[in-house]
PDB file of C-alpha atoms in Angstrom:
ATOM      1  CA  UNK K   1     104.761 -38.027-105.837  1.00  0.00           C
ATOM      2  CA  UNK K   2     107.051 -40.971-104.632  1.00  0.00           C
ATOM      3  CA  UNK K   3     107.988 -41.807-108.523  1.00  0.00           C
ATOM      4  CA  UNK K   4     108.476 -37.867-109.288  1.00  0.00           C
ATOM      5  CA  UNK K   5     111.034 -37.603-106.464  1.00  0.00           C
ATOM      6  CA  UNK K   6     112.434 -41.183-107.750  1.00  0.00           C
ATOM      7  CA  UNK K   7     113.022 -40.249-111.098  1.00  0.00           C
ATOM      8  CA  UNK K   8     114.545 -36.935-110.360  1.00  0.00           C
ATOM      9  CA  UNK K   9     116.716 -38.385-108.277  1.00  0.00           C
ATOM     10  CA  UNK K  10     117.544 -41.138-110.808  1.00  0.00           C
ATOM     11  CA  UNK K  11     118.131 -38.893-113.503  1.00  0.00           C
ATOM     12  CA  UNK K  12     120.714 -36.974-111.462  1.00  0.00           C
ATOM     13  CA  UNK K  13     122.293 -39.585-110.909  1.00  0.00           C
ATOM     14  CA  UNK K  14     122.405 -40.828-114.796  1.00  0.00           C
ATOM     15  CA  UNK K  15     123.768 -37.341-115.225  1.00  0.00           C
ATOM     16  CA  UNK K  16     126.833 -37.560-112.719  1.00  0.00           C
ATOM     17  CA  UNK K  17     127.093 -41.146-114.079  1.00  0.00           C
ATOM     18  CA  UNK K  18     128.073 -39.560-117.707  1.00  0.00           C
ATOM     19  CA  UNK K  19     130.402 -37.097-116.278  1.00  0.00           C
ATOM     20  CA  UNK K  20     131.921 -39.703-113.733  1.00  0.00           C
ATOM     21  CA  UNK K  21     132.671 -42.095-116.095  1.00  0.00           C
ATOM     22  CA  UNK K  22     135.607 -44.706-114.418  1.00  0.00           C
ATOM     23  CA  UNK K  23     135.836 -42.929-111.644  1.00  0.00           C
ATOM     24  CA  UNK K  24     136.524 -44.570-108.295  1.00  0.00           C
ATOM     25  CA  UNK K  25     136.751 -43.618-104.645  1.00  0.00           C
ATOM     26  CA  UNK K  26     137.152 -44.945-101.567  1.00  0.00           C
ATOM     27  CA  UNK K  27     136.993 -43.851 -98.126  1.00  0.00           C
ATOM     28  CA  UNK K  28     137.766 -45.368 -94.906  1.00  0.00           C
ATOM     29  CA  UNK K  29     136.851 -43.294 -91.304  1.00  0.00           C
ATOM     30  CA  UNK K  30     137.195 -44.975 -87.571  1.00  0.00           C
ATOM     31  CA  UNK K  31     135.576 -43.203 -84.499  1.00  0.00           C
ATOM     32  CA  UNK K  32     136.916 -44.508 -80.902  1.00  0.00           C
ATOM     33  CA  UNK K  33     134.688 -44.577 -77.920  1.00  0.00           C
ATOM     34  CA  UNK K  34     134.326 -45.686 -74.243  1.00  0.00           C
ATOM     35  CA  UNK K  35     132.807 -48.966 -75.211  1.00  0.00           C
ATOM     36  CA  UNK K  36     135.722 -49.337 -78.255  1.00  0.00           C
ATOM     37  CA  UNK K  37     136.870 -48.444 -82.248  1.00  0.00           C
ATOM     38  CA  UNK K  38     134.394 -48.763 -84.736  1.00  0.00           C
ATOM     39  CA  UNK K  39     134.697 -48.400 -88.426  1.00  0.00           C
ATOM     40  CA  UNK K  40     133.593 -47.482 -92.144  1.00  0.00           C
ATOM     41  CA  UNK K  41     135.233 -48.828 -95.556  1.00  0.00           C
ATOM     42  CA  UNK K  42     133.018 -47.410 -98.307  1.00  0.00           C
ATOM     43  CA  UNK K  43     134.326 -47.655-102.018  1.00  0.00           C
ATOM     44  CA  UNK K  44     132.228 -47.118-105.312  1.00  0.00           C
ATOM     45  CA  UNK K  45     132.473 -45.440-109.101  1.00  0.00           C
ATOM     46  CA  UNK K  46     131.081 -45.427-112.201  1.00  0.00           C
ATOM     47  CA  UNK K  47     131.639 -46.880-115.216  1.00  0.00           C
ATOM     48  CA  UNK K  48     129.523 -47.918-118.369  1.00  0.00           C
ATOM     49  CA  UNK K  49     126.788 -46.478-117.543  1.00  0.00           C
ATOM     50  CA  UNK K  50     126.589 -48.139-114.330  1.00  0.00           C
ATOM     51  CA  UNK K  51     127.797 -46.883-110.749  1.00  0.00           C
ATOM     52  CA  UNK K  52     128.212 -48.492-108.399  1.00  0.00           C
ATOM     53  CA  UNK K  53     128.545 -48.206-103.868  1.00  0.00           C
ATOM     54  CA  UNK K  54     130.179 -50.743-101.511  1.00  0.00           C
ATOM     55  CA  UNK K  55     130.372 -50.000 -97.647  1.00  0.00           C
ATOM     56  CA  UNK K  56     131.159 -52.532 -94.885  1.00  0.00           C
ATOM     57  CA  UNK K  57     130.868 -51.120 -91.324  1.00  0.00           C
ATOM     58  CA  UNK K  58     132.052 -52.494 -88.886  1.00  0.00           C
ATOM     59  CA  UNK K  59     131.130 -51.919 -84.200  1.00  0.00           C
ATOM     60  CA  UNK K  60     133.114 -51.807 -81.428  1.00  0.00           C
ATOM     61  CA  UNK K  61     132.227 -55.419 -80.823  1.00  0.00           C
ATOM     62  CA  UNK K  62     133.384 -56.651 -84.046  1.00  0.00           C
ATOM     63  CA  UNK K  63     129.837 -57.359 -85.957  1.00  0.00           C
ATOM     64  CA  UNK K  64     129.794 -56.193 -89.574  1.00  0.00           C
ATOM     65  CA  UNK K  65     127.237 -54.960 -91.940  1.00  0.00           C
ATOM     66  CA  UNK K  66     127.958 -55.006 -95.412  1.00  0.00           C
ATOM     67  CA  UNK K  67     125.831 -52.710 -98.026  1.00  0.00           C
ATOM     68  CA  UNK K  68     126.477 -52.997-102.264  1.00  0.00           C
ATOM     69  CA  UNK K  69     124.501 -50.935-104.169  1.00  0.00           C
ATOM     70  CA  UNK K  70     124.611 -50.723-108.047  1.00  0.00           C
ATOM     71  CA  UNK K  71     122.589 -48.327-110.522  1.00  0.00           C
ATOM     72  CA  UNK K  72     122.137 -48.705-114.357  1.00  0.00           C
ATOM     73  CA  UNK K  73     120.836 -45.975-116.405  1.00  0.00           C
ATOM     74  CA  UNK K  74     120.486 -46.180-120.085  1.00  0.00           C
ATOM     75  CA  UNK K  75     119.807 -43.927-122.688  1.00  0.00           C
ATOM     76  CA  UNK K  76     116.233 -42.504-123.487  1.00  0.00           C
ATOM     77  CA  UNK K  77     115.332 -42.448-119.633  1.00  0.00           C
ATOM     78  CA  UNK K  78     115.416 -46.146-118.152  1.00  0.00           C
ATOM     79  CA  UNK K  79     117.155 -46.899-114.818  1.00  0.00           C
ATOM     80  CA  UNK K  80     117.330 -49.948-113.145  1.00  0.00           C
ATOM     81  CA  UNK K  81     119.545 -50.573-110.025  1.00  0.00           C
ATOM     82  CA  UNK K  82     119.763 -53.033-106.537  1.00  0.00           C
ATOM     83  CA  UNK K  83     120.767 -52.674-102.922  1.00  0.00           C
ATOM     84  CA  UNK K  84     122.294 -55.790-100.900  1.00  0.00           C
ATOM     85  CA  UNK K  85     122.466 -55.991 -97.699  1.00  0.00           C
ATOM     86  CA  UNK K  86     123.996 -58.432 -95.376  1.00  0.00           C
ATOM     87  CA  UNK K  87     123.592 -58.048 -91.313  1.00  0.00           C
ATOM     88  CA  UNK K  88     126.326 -59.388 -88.485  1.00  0.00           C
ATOM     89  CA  UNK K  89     124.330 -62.579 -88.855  1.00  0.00           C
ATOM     90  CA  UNK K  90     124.863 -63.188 -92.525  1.00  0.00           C
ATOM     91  CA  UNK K  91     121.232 -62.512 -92.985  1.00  0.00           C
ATOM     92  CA  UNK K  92     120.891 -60.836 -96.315  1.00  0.00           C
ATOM     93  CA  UNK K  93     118.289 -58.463 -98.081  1.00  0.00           C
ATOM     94  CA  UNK K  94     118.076 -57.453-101.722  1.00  0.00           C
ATOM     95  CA  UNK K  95     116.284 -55.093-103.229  1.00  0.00           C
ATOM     96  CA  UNK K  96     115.422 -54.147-106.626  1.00  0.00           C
ATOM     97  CA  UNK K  97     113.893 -51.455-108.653  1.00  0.00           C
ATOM     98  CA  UNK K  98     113.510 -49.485-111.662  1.00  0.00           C
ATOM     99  CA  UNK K  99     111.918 -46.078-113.492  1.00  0.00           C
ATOM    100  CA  UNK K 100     110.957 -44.897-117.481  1.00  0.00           C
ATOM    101  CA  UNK K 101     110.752 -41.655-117.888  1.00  0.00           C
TER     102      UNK K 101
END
């Protein structure tokens, strides 16, 4: 079931990524509380085939998580794509995966 759902998702993504192509956003959102500011700087697009999502957030205390995220789809049903993450600690995870359909 888990690769079903994965591929599906996958392939909707190759399809946004061929109507997308070059396109790039950014956003950037802040949210003030008792115990201070926090805040979110997220950019991505999509070019070549590949799209691609970078997002650093950052706590009221100043510690900052970084998350870059890249997918690769190519023609005849292969995707391939990775997720980085870094923690406030500069302890850092990466991920990789990839589905043939």
């Amino acid at each position: 079931m888990m690769k079903t759902i994965t591929a599906a998702v996958l392939a909707g993504t190759f399809a946004m990524t061929a109507t997308a192509e070059a396109n790039a956003w950014s956003r950037d959102r802040s949210v003030s509380g008792a115990n201070g500011t926090a805040s979110m700087h997220a950019s991505g697009g999509c070019s070549g085939g590949t799209c691609s999502r970078n997002v650093t957030r950052t706590g009221p205390n100043g510690n900052s998580y970084f998350r870059s995220r890249a997918l690769t789809c190519q023609e005849g049903g292969s995707c391939s794509g990775s997720a980085t993450t870094t923690g406030p600690n500069g302890n850092t995870v990466t991920r990789q995966g990839s589905v043939n359909w």
